[in-house]
Short mmCIF file of C-alpha atoms in Angstrom, two decimals:
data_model
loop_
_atom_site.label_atom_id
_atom_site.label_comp_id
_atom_site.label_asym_id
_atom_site.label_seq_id
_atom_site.Cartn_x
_atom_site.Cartn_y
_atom_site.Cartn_z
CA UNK E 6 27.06 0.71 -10.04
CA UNK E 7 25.44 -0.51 -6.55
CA UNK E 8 22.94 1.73 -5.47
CA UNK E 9 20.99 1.26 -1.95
CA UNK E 10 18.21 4.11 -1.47
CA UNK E 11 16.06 4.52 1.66
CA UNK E 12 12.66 6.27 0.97
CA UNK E 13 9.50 7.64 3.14
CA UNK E 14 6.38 7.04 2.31
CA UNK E 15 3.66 10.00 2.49
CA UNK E 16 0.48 9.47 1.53
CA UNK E 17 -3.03 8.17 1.55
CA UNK E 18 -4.58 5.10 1.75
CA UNK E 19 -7.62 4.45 -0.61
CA UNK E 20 -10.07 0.87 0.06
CA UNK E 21 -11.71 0.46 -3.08
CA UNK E 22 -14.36 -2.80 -2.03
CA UNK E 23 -16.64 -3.53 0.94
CA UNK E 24 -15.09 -6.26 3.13
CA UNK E 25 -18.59 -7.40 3.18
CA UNK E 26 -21.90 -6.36 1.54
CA UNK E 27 -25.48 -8.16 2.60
CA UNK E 28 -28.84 -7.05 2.12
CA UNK E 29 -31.06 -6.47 4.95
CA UNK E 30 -30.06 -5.95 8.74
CA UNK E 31 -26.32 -7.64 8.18
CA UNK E 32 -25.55 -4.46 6.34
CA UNK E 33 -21.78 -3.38 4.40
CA UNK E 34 -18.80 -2.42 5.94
CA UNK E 35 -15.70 -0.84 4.12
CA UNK E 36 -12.51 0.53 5.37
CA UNK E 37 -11.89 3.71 5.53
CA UNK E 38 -9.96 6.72 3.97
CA UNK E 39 -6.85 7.64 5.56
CA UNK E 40 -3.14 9.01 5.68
CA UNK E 41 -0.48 6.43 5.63
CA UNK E 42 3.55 6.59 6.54
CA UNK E 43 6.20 4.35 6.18
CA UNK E 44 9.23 3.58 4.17
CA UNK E 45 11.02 1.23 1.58
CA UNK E 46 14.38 0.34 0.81
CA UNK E 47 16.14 -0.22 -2.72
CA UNK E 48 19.03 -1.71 -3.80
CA UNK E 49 19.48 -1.07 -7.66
CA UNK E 50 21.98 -3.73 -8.95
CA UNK E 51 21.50 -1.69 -12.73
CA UNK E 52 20.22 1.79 -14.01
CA UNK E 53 17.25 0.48 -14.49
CA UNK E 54 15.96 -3.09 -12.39
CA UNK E 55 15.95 -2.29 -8.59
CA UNK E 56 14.32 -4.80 -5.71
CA UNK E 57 12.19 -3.35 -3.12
CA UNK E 58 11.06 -3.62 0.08
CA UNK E 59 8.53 -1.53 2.29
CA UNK E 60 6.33 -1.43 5.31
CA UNK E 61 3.26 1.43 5.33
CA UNK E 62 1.16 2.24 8.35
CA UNK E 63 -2.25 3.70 7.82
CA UNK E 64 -4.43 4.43 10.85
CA UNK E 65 -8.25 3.87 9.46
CA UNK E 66 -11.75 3.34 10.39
CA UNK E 67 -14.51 1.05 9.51
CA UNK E 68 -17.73 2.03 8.62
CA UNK E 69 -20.31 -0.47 9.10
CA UNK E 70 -23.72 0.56 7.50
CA UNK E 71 -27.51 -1.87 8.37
CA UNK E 72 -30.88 -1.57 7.82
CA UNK E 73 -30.94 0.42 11.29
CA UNK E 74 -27.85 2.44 11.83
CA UNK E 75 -24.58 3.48 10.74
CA UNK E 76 -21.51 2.73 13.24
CA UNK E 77 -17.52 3.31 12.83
CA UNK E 78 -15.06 1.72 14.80
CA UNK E 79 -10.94 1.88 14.82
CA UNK E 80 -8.96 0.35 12.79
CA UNK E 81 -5.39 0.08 11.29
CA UNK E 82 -3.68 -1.68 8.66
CA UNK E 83 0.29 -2.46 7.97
CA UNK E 84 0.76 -2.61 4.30
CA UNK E 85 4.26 -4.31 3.61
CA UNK E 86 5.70 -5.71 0.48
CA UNK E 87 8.62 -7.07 -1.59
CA UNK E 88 8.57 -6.49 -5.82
CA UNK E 89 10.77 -5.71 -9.05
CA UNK E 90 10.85 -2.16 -10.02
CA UNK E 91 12.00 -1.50 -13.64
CA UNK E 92 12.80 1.89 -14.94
CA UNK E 93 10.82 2.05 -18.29
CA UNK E 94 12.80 5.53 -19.89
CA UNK E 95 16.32 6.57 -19.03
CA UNK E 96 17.62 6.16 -15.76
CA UNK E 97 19.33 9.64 -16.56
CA UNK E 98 15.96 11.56 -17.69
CA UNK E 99 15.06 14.09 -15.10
CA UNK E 100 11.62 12.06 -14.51
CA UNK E 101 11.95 8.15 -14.07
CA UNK E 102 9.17 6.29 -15.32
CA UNK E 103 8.36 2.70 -13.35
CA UNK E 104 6.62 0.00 -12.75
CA UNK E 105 6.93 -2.44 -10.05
CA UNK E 106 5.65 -5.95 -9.12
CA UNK E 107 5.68 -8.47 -6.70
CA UNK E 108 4.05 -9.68 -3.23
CA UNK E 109 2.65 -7.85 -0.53
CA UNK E 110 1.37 -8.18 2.63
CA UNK E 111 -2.09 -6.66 4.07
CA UNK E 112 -2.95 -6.47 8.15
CA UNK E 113 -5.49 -5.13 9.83
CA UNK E 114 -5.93 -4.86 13.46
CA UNK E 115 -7.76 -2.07 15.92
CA UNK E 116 -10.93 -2.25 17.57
CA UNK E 117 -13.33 -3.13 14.76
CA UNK E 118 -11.44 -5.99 14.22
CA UNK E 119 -12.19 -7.89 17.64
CA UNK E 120 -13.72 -11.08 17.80
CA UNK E 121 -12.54 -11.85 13.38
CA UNK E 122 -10.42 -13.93 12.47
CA UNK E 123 -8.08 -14.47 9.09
CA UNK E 124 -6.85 -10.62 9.42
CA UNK E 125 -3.53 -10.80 7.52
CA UNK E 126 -3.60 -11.82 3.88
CA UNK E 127 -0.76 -12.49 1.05
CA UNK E 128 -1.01 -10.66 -1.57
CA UNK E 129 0.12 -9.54 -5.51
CA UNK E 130 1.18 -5.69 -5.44
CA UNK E 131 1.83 -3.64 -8.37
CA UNK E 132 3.02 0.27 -9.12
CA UNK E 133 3.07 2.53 -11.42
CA UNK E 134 4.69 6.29 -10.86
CA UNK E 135 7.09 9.02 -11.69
CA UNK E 136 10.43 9.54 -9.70
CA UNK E 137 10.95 13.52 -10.18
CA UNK E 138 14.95 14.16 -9.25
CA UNK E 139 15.35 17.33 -6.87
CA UNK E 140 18.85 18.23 -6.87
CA UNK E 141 21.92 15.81 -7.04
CA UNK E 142 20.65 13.24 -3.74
CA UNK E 143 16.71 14.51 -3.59
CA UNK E 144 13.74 12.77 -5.66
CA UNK E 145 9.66 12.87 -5.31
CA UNK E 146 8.21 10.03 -6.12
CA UNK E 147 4.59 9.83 -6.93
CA UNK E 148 2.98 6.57 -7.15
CA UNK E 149 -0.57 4.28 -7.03
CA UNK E 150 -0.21 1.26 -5.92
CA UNK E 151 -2.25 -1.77 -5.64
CA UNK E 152 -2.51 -5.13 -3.78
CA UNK E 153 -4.49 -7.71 -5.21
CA UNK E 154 -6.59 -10.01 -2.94
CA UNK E 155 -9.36 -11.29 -1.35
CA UNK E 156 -9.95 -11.20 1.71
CA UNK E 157 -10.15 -14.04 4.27
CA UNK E 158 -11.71 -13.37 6.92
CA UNK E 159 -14.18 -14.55 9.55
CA UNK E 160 -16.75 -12.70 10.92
CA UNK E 161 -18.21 -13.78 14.73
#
């Protein structure tokens, strides 16, 4: 049976590298820690192979850390992206177990961005989480998700 679900997305968004790291007076600087919001839509074809597609918001800051001093500026990025999400036990079991892939999207944009250049990057993203059902229309989903990239940008 057809199957179209809209879901929000409440969470936190986690940078794991330094968009740059040089010894001396040039310094690191990493994005922040922060909440994110969005929301995805999926249309499930079968029980257990769905397609997906999402846009997240995560208002951020970036930390950039010299020889001398230690500034933060604003920042954002929009996380989007499009992937397979397959069911891996029962799509009847009271907790779905998944795993997604496919391509994403990563922008960034805010204040400590002025001046670079190359700020939105394709990407791979891939999932793994639990989809706990609440009642007859209600599920939490809990989920870590990745996109894999490097970055391309230009510093002034």
């Amino acid at each position: 049976h057809l199957q179209l679900m809209l879901k929000l997305i409440v969470g936190a968004y986690v940078h794991t590298g330094n968009y740059y790291a040089q010894p001396g007076a040039i310094g690191t600087a990493r994005q922040g820690t922060s909440f994110a919001f969005g929301g995805r839509l999926m249309y499930r074809a079968s029980g257990r192979l769905g397609i997906e597609v999402g846009v997240t918001y995560a208002p951020s800051k970036v930390e950039i850390v010299t020889a001398t001093e230690t500034v933060s500026r604003s920042a954002h990025l929009w996380l989007g992206q499009l992937r397979l999400v397959y069911v891996l036990n029962s799509e009847w079991a009271p907790i779905n177990i998944y795993a997604a892939g496919g391509a994403g999207l990563v922008s960034r944009g805010g204040e400590a961005y002025e001046g670079v250049t190359g700020l939105t990057d394709l990407t791979g993203n891939v999932a793994f989480g639990a989809l706990f059902r609440i009642g007859s229309s209600y599920r939490i989903r809990l989920e870590i998700e990745d996109y894999l990239y490097q970055t391309q940008m230009t510093f002034p």
